[in-house]
Coordinates of C-alpha atoms in Angstrom, one line a residue:
M283 CA 100.0 100.3 143.4
L284 CA 98.0 100.1 140.4
N285 CA 95.6 102.5 141.8
W286 CA 98.4 104.9 142.7
L287 CA 99.7 104.5 139.4
G288 CA 96.4 105.4 137.7
S289 CA 95.9 108.7 139.6
T290 CA 99.6 109.5 139.4
T291 CA 98.8 109.3 135.7
G292 CA 95.3 111.3 135.8
N293 CA 97.1 114.0 137.6
L294 CA 100.1 114.3 135.3
G295 CA 97.2 114.5 132.4
G296 CA 95.5 117.1 134.5
S297 CA 98.6 119.2 135.1
W298 CA 99.5 119.0 131.5
S299 CA 96.0 119.8 130.1
G300 CA 96.2 122.9 132.5
K301 CA 99.1 124.6 130.6
R302 CA 97.2 124.1 127.1
S303 CA 93.6 125.7 126.9
A304 CA 92.9 124.2 123.8
P305 CA 94.1 120.5 123.1
T306 CA 94.0 119.3 119.7
A307 CA 91.6 116.4 118.5
R308 CA 94.4 113.8 118.5
E309 CA 95.1 114.7 122.2
L310 CA 91.5 114.5 123.4
I311 CA 91.2 111.0 121.7
E312 CA 94.3 110.0 123.3
Q313 CA 93.2 111.1 126.8
Q314 CA 89.9 109.5 126.3
L315 CA 91.6 106.2 125.4
E316 CA 93.6 106.4 128.5
D317 CA 90.8 107.3 130.4
R318 CA 89.1 104.0 129.4
R319 CA 92.1 102.0 129.8
L320 CA 92.5 103.2 133.6
R321 CA 88.4 102.3 134.0
D322 CA 89.0 98.9 132.8
I323 CA 92.1 98.4 135.0
R324 CA 90.2 99.5 137.9
N325 CA 87.3 97.2 137.2
V326 CA 89.8 94.4 136.9
N327 CA 91.6 95.1 139.8
R328 CA 88.3 95.2 141.8
A329 CA 87.2 91.7 140.7
V330 CA 90.8 90.5 141.3
T331 CA 91.0 91.8 144.8
S332 CA 87.4 90.2 145.6
V333 CA 88.7 86.9 144.2
L334 CA 91.9 86.9 146.1
G335 CA 90.2 87.8 149.5
V336 CA 88.1 84.8 149.1
S337 CA 90.9 82.8 148.1
G338 CA 93.1 84.0 151.1
A339 CA 90.0 83.4 153.6
V340 CA 89.6 79.7 152.1
L341 CA 93.5 79.2 152.6
L342 CA 93.2 80.2 156.0
L343 CA 90.2 77.9 156.8
A344 CA 92.0 74.9 155.0
G345 CA 95.3 75.4 156.9
W346 CA 93.9 76.2 160.1
G347 CA 91.5 73.0 159.7
T348 CA 94.8 70.9 159.0
H349 CA 97.0 72.5 161.3
A350 CA 99.5 73.2 158.3
I351 CA 98.7 76.9 157.4
G352 CA 102.7 77.2 156.2
P353 CA 102.4 74.1 153.7
V354 CA 98.8 75.3 152.3
L355 CA 100.3 78.6 151.6
L356 CA 103.4 77.3 149.8
W357 CA 101.3 75.0 147.9
A358 CA 98.8 77.7 146.7
I359 CA 101.7 79.9 145.8
A360 CA 103.5 77.7 143.7
S361 CA 100.0 76.8 141.7
I362 CA 99.5 80.4 141.4
A363 CA 102.9 80.8 140.3
A364 CA 102.9 77.8 137.9
G365 CA 99.6 78.9 136.4
G366 CA 100.5 82.6 136.2
A367 CA 103.6 81.5 134.1
V368 CA 101.5 79.4 131.5
G369 CA 99.3 82.5 131.5
F370 CA 101.9 84.8 130.8
L371 CA 103.1 82.8 127.9
F372 CA 99.7 82.6 126.3
G373 CA 99.2 86.5 126.9
I374 CA 102.7 87.8 125.5
P375 CA 101.5 90.2 122.5
R376 CA 103.1 89.4 119.0
A377 CA 104.9 92.4 117.3
G378 CA 104.6 93.0 113.5
G379 CA 107.9 91.9 111.3
A380 CA 109.9 94.3 109.4
V381 CA 109.6 94.7 106.0
N382 CA 112.1 93.2 103.6
P383 CA 112.4 94.1 100.1
G384 CA 112.4 91.3 97.9
G385 CA 113.3 90.4 94.2
K386 CA 116.5 90.2 92.2
T387 CA 118.8 93.3 92.5
H388 CA 122.5 94.0 91.5
S389 CA 124.8 95.7 94.1
V390 CA 124.6 99.3 94.7
A391 CA 124.9 101.6 91.6
P392 CA 128.2 103.4 91.1
S393 CA 128.3 106.9 92.6
A394 CA 129.5 110.0 90.6
D395 CA 133.1 109.2 91.9
T396 CA 133.1 105.7 90.8
D397 CA 135.5 104.6 88.3
A398 CA 133.5 104.3 84.8
A399 CA 135.5 101.4 83.5
T400 CA 135.3 99.0 86.1
G401 CA 132.4 100.4 88.1
S402 CA 134.2 99.5 91.5
S403 CA 134.5 101.8 94.6
T404 CA 134.9 101.8 98.1
V405 CA 132.2 102.9 100.7
P406 CA 133.4 105.0 103.3
S407 CA 132.3 104.3 107.0
A408 CA 129.4 106.5 108.4
A409 CA 132.0 108.7 110.3
A410 CA 134.0 109.1 107.2
A411 CA 131.1 110.2 105.1
G412 CA 130.3 112.9 107.8
G413 CA 127.1 111.3 108.6
A414 CA 125.4 110.9 111.7
P415 CA 126.0 107.8 113.6
N416 CA 124.3 104.9 113.1
S417 CA 122.1 104.8 116.5
G418 CA 119.0 103.3 114.9
G419 CA 120.3 100.2 113.2
A420 CA 120.1 96.8 114.3
E421 CA 120.6 97.5 118.0
L422 CA 117.5 99.2 118.0
R423 CA 115.2 96.5 116.9
P424 CA 112.7 94.9 119.2
N425 CA 114.1 91.8 120.6
T426 CA 111.3 89.0 119.9
N427 CA 113.0 86.0 121.2
L428 CA 110.6 86.0 124.4
E429 CA 107.7 86.2 121.9
E430 CA 109.1 83.2 119.7
V431 CA 109.7 81.0 122.8
S432 CA 106.2 81.8 124.0
D433 CA 104.9 80.8 120.8
W434 CA 106.7 77.4 120.6
L435 CA 105.9 76.9 124.3
T436 CA 102.0 77.5 124.1
K437 CA 102.0 75.1 121.2
I438 CA 103.6 72.3 122.9
I439 CA 101.7 72.6 126.0
V440 CA 98.3 72.5 123.8
G441 CA 100.0 69.6 121.8
L442 CA 101.2 67.8 124.9
G443 CA 98.0 68.3 126.7
L444 CA 95.8 67.1 124.0
V445 CA 97.7 63.9 123.6
H446 CA 97.9 63.3 127.2
L447 CA 94.5 64.4 127.8
Q448 CA 93.7 60.9 129.4
D449 CA 96.9 60.9 131.6
L450 CA 96.0 64.4 133.1
Q451 CA 93.7 63.0 135.8
G452 CA 96.5 60.8 137.3
I453 CA 99.0 63.7 137.0
V454 CA 96.8 65.6 138.9
A455 CA 96.0 63.3 141.4
A456 CA 99.8 62.2 141.8
T457 CA 100.5 66.1 142.3
A458 CA 97.8 66.5 145.3
A459 CA 98.9 63.3 146.8
N460 CA 102.4 65.3 147.2
A461 CA 100.5 68.1 148.5
A462 CA 98.4 66.1 150.7
A463 CA 101.5 64.6 152.4
S464 CA 102.4 67.9 153.6
L465 CA 99.3 68.2 155.5
S466 CA 99.6 64.9 157.2
A467 CA 101.9 61.7 157.3
N468 CA 99.1 59.7 156.6
P469 CA 96.4 62.0 154.7
T470 CA 92.8 61.1 154.7
A471 CA 90.4 61.3 151.8
T472 CA 89.4 64.7 153.1
Q473 CA 92.8 65.9 152.9
T474 CA 93.7 64.8 149.6
S475 CA 90.3 66.2 148.1
I476 CA 91.6 69.7 150.0
A477 CA 95.0 69.2 148.1
T478 CA 93.4 68.7 144.8
A479 CA 90.8 71.6 144.9
L480 CA 93.9 73.6 146.4
I481 CA 96.2 72.7 143.2
V482 CA 93.5 73.0 140.4
G483 CA 92.0 76.2 141.8
F484 CA 94.9 78.1 142.3
A485 CA 96.7 77.0 139.2
I486 CA 93.4 78.2 137.4
E487 CA 93.4 81.4 139.2
G488 CA 97.2 82.1 138.4
F489 CA 96.7 81.3 134.7
F490 CA 93.9 83.9 134.2
L491 CA 95.8 86.3 136.7
G492 CA 98.9 86.1 134.3
Y493 CA 96.8 86.1 131.3
I494 CA 94.6 89.1 132.2
Y495 CA 97.5 91.4 133.4
T496 CA 100.0 90.5 130.6
R497 CA 97.5 91.7 128.1
M498 CA 96.5 94.6 129.8
F499 CA 99.9 95.9 130.8
L500 CA 102.6 94.5 128.7
Q501 CA 100.6 94.7 125.6
V502 CA 100.4 98.7 126.4
A503 CA 104.0 98.5 127.4
F504 CA 105.4 97.0 124.4
A505 CA 103.3 98.9 122.1
R506 CA 104.5 102.1 123.7
S507 CA 108.1 100.8 123.7
D508 CA 107.8 100.2 119.9
S509 CA 106.4 103.5 119.3
D510 CA 108.9 105.1 121.3
L511 CA 111.4 103.2 119.0
R512 CA 109.8 104.4 115.8
G513 CA 109.9 107.7 117.2
A514 CA 113.6 107.6 117.7
S515 CA 114.2 106.0 114.3
R516 CA 112.5 108.7 112.7
D517 CA 114.4 111.6 114.3
A518 CA 117.3 109.8 113.5
L519 CA 116.1 109.3 109.9
E520 CA 115.6 113.1 109.7
K521 CA 118.9 113.9 110.8
L522 CA 120.5 111.8 108.1
V523 CA 118.2 113.4 105.4
E524 CA 119.1 116.8 106.9
S525 CA 123.0 115.9 106.6
A526 CA 122.6 114.8 102.9
P527 CA 125.2 116.9 100.8
A528 CA 123.6 119.8 98.7
Q529 CA 123.8 119.0 95.1
N530 CA 124.8 121.5 92.6
L531 CA 123.3 121.7 89.0
D532 CA 126.0 120.5 86.7
A533 CA 126.5 122.9 83.4
S534 CA 128.1 120.1 81.5
G535 CA 124.7 117.9 81.9
A536 CA 126.6 114.9 83.5
A537 CA 124.6 112.2 84.8
S538 CA 123.1 112.6 88.2
L539 CA 124.8 109.8 90.3
P540 CA 124.8 109.2 94.0
S541 CA 128.2 110.0 95.6
H542 CA 129.8 108.1 98.3
E543 CA 128.3 110.4 101.3
Q544 CA 124.9 109.9 99.8
R545 CA 125.4 105.8 99.5
A546 CA 126.8 105.9 102.9
L547 CA 124.0 107.9 104.5
A548 CA 121.3 105.6 102.4
E549 CA 122.7 102.5 103.8
Q550 CA 122.7 104.1 107.3
V551 CA 118.8 104.7 106.6
E552 CA 118.3 100.8 105.4
Q553 CA 119.4 99.6 108.8
L554 CA 117.0 102.2 110.4
A555 CA 114.2 100.7 108.1
I556 CA 114.8 97.4 110.0
S557 CA 113.4 98.8 113.0
A558 CA 111.0 101.1 111.8
P559 CA 110.1 100.3 108.1
R560 CA 107.4 103.1 108.0
A561 CA 109.6 105.9 108.6
A562 CA 111.5 105.8 105.4
I563 CA 108.4 105.0 103.2
E564 CA 106.4 107.9 104.6
K565 CA 109.7 110.2 104.4
M566 CA 110.2 109.0 100.3
D567 CA 106.2 109.5 100.1
A568 CA 106.6 113.1 101.4
L569 CA 109.6 114.0 99.3
A570 CA 107.6 112.5 96.1
R571 CA 104.6 115.3 97.1
E572 CA 107.2 117.9 97.8
Y573 CA 108.6 117.4 94.1
E574 CA 105.2 117.8 92.7
R575 CA 104.3 120.7 94.5
T576 CA 107.6 122.2 93.6
R577 CA 107.1 121.6 89.9
S578 CA 103.3 123.1 89.8
S579 CA 104.2 126.2 92.2
M580 CA 107.7 127.6 90.5
A581 CA 108.3 129.2 87.4
S582 CA 110.3 126.8 85.0
G583 CA 114.1 127.9 85.5
T584 CA 117.2 127.1 87.1
E585 CA 116.0 127.9 90.7
R586 CA 112.9 125.3 90.1
T587 CA 115.8 122.8 88.6
Q588 CA 117.9 123.3 91.7
R589 CA 115.3 123.0 94.0
M590 CA 114.2 119.5 92.4
T591 CA 117.6 118.3 92.4
D592 CA 118.1 119.2 95.8
I593 CA 114.6 116.7 96.7
V594 CA 116.4 114.2 94.5
G595 CA 119.4 114.2 96.6
Q596 CA 117.3 113.7 99.7
M597 CA 115.3 111.2 97.8
T598 CA 118.9 109.4 97.3
V599 CA 119.2 109.3 101.2
V600 CA 116.0 107.6 101.7
A601 CA 115.7 105.4 98.6
L602 CA 117.2 101.9 100.0
G603 CA 114.8 102.3 103.2
A604 CA 112.0 102.5 101.0
E605 CA 113.0 99.9 98.4
S606 CA 110.2 97.8 99.3
Q607 CA 107.6 100.2 97.9
L608 CA 109.5 99.7 94.4
E609 CA 106.4 98.0 92.7
R610 CA 104.1 100.3 94.3
L611 CA 106.0 103.4 93.0
T612 CA 106.5 102.2 89.7
A613 CA 103.0 101.7 89.1
S614 CA 101.7 105.1 90.1
A615 CA 99.9 107.7 88.3
N616 CA 101.9 110.3 90.2
P617 CA 105.0 111.7 89.1
G618 CA 106.7 112.2 92.5
D619 CA 106.1 108.4 93.2
R620 CA 107.9 107.6 89.7
L621 CA 110.6 109.8 90.4
A622 CA 111.3 108.1 93.5
A623 CA 111.3 104.7 91.9
V624 CA 114.0 106.0 89.6
V625 CA 116.1 107.2 92.5
I626 CA 115.8 103.8 94.0
L627 CA 116.6 102.2 90.8
K628 CA 119.9 104.3 90.9
L629 CA 121.2 103.1 93.8
R630 CA 120.1 99.7 93.6
F631 CA 119.5 98.4 89.8
N632 CA 116.8 95.7 89.2
M633 CA 116.4 94.2 85.6
K634 CA 112.8 93.6 86.2
Y635 CA 112.2 97.7 85.5
V636 CA 114.6 98.1 82.7
E637 CA 111.8 98.6 80.3
W638 CA 110.0 100.6 83.0
L639 CA 112.8 102.9 83.3
A640 CA 113.4 103.2 79.4
Q641 CA 110.0 104.1 78.9
R642 CA 110.5 107.3 81.7
L643 CA 112.7 108.8 78.8
V644 CA 109.6 109.0 76.6
D645 CA 106.5 109.1 78.7
D646 CA 107.7 111.6 81.8
V647 CA 109.2 115.1 81.8
P648 CA 112.7 116.0 80.8
F649 CA 113.9 116.2 84.6
I650 CA 112.4 112.4 85.6
G651 CA 113.7 111.6 82.1
F652 CA 117.3 112.8 83.1
Q653 CA 117.2 111.1 86.1
A654 CA 116.2 107.8 84.1
A655 CA 118.8 108.3 81.9
S656 CA 121.4 108.5 84.9
A657 CA 120.2 105.3 86.5
L658 CA 120.4 103.6 83.0
L659 CA 124.0 104.8 82.5
A660 CA 125.0 104.0 85.8
A661 CA 123.7 100.3 85.3
S662 CA 125.1 100.0 82.1
R663 CA 128.6 100.3 83.7
V664 CA 128.0 97.3 86.1
L665 CA 125.9 94.8 84.1
G666 CA 126.9 91.8 82.1
R667 CA 127.2 91.6 78.4
A668 CA 123.8 90.0 77.8
E669 CA 121.7 92.3 80.4
Q670 CA 123.8 95.4 78.8
D671 CA 122.2 94.1 75.2
T672 CA 118.7 94.1 76.9
L673 CA 119.4 97.6 78.5
R674 CA 120.7 99.2 75.3
T675 CA 117.6 97.7 73.3
A676 CA 115.0 99.2 75.3
V677 CA 117.0 102.7 75.6
A678 CA 117.2 102.6 71.5
N679 CA 113.6 101.7 71.2
A680 CA 112.9 104.7 73.4
Q681 CA 115.0 107.1 71.6
Q682 CA 113.7 106.1 68.4
V683 CA 110.2 107.1 69.7
L684 CA 111.8 110.6 70.8
V685 CA 113.0 111.0 67.2
D686 CA 109.8 110.3 65.6
K687 CA 107.7 112.4 67.9
K688 CA 110.4 115.0 67.6
W689 CA 110.9 115.1 71.4
N690 CA 114.6 114.8 71.3
N691 CA 115.0 118.4 72.5
D692 CA 116.4 118.0 75.7
P693 CA 120.3 118.0 75.6
P694 CA 120.9 116.7 79.0
R695 CA 118.6 113.7 78.6
D696 CA 119.5 113.2 75.2
R697 CA 123.3 113.5 75.9
L698 CA 122.9 110.5 78.3
I699 CA 121.1 108.5 75.9
S700 CA 123.9 108.7 73.6
Q701 CA 126.2 107.7 76.1
I702 CA 124.4 104.5 77.2
L703 CA 124.0 103.6 73.6
G704 CA 127.8 103.9 73.0
T705 CA 129.0 102.6 76.6
A706 CA 131.5 100.1 76.0
K707 CA 131.3 96.6 76.8
V708 CA 132.7 95.6 80.3
N709 CA 134.8 93.0 78.5
D710 CA 136.3 95.7 76.1
P711 CA 139.2 97.1 78.1
A712 CA 140.3 99.7 75.6
A713 CA 136.5 100.6 74.9
Q714 CA 136.3 100.7 78.5
E715 CA 139.1 103.4 79.0
T716 CA 137.4 105.4 75.9
N717 CA 134.2 105.7 77.8
A718 CA 135.8 106.7 81.3
G719 CA 137.3 109.3 79.3
S720 CA 134.0 110.7 77.8
A721 CA 132.3 110.1 80.9
S722 CA 134.4 112.6 82.8
T723 CA 134.0 115.6 80.6

């Protein structure tokens, strides 16, 4: 069966390559790896066939000599099965864990439709938001229960084996006595020796067979399954990004805050990141590079700003899935990475980065400064009094630097800075009402 599988795979590969006259370098490497794997399988199958042939001959001789072919075969099968089960447990491959974002975070920042006074909102379901169904969430995550059980059992087996190493001879002798009893009512020393060799030999043989074939087949099958799962997650991620609503430039210069629909899509991407954490991270990195190319290749004007705003909208959908990379993005020298970090903090604010966000008002171009001011404004509406004071102090220091260097010449950004510094305290209902009215204009 294994040889048939190998030949079938080779035939499929041959017919596929016949349709494409010039395979890519990656395809050639994959084909070489597959050929090497099939060669290893054939070599192992030859060795296993030889061992099983000799073992079968020994079984027939032992059974014929003791007039108990049936019991000999049953005990040999039982020993191989027991050894194979242990080899299977030892050979199960381990899968890598999902990346979980850490750090102290606040709840998702209010959207553009959030009440400015309370900062509260209701997130619609994915279906209501018009997004794609959550086909790539937790239900698609690889189940690692078998791996955990394997890990526990192997440690238990090794631990008990070391503790009871002195008792091992007695356990084997008792088992061999039971096997010898199936050969004869009053087994001789020779029959007991045969039973002992049968038990030990076929158990070891079963262990190696179980271990080798588990490593050679299950490891590849698990890796391929996880790869297919990641591919499905990437496809689902692309659909979610494509379904992101278009963002139109606001002539009034209102803050750029995530909408309800964007936040619902971002939460779906966060679920996708459980099964394929690299998908969202790679997509965010690609969007960061796209922003840099757009800014460098297009002339300054409304068209370029609109395109960069569209990229921010796509980043918003991917943000929560790439949240684990926040520290790397904030430390990056690339403006696209810093913009990605700003977008992430816009959705899920983290007080650890308040000074960093305020510094973006000074150190980065006005577009990134505007996005950072939007994130700070959104955070100022949901933070407690002490955290609000810290945020305002950081923003006030940044504003002073802009004034001193005469860089306060970007009306949208500077208007948001003024709103942040004049934002009402959360415990002042009258001031909140005033701020809500000004934010809607």
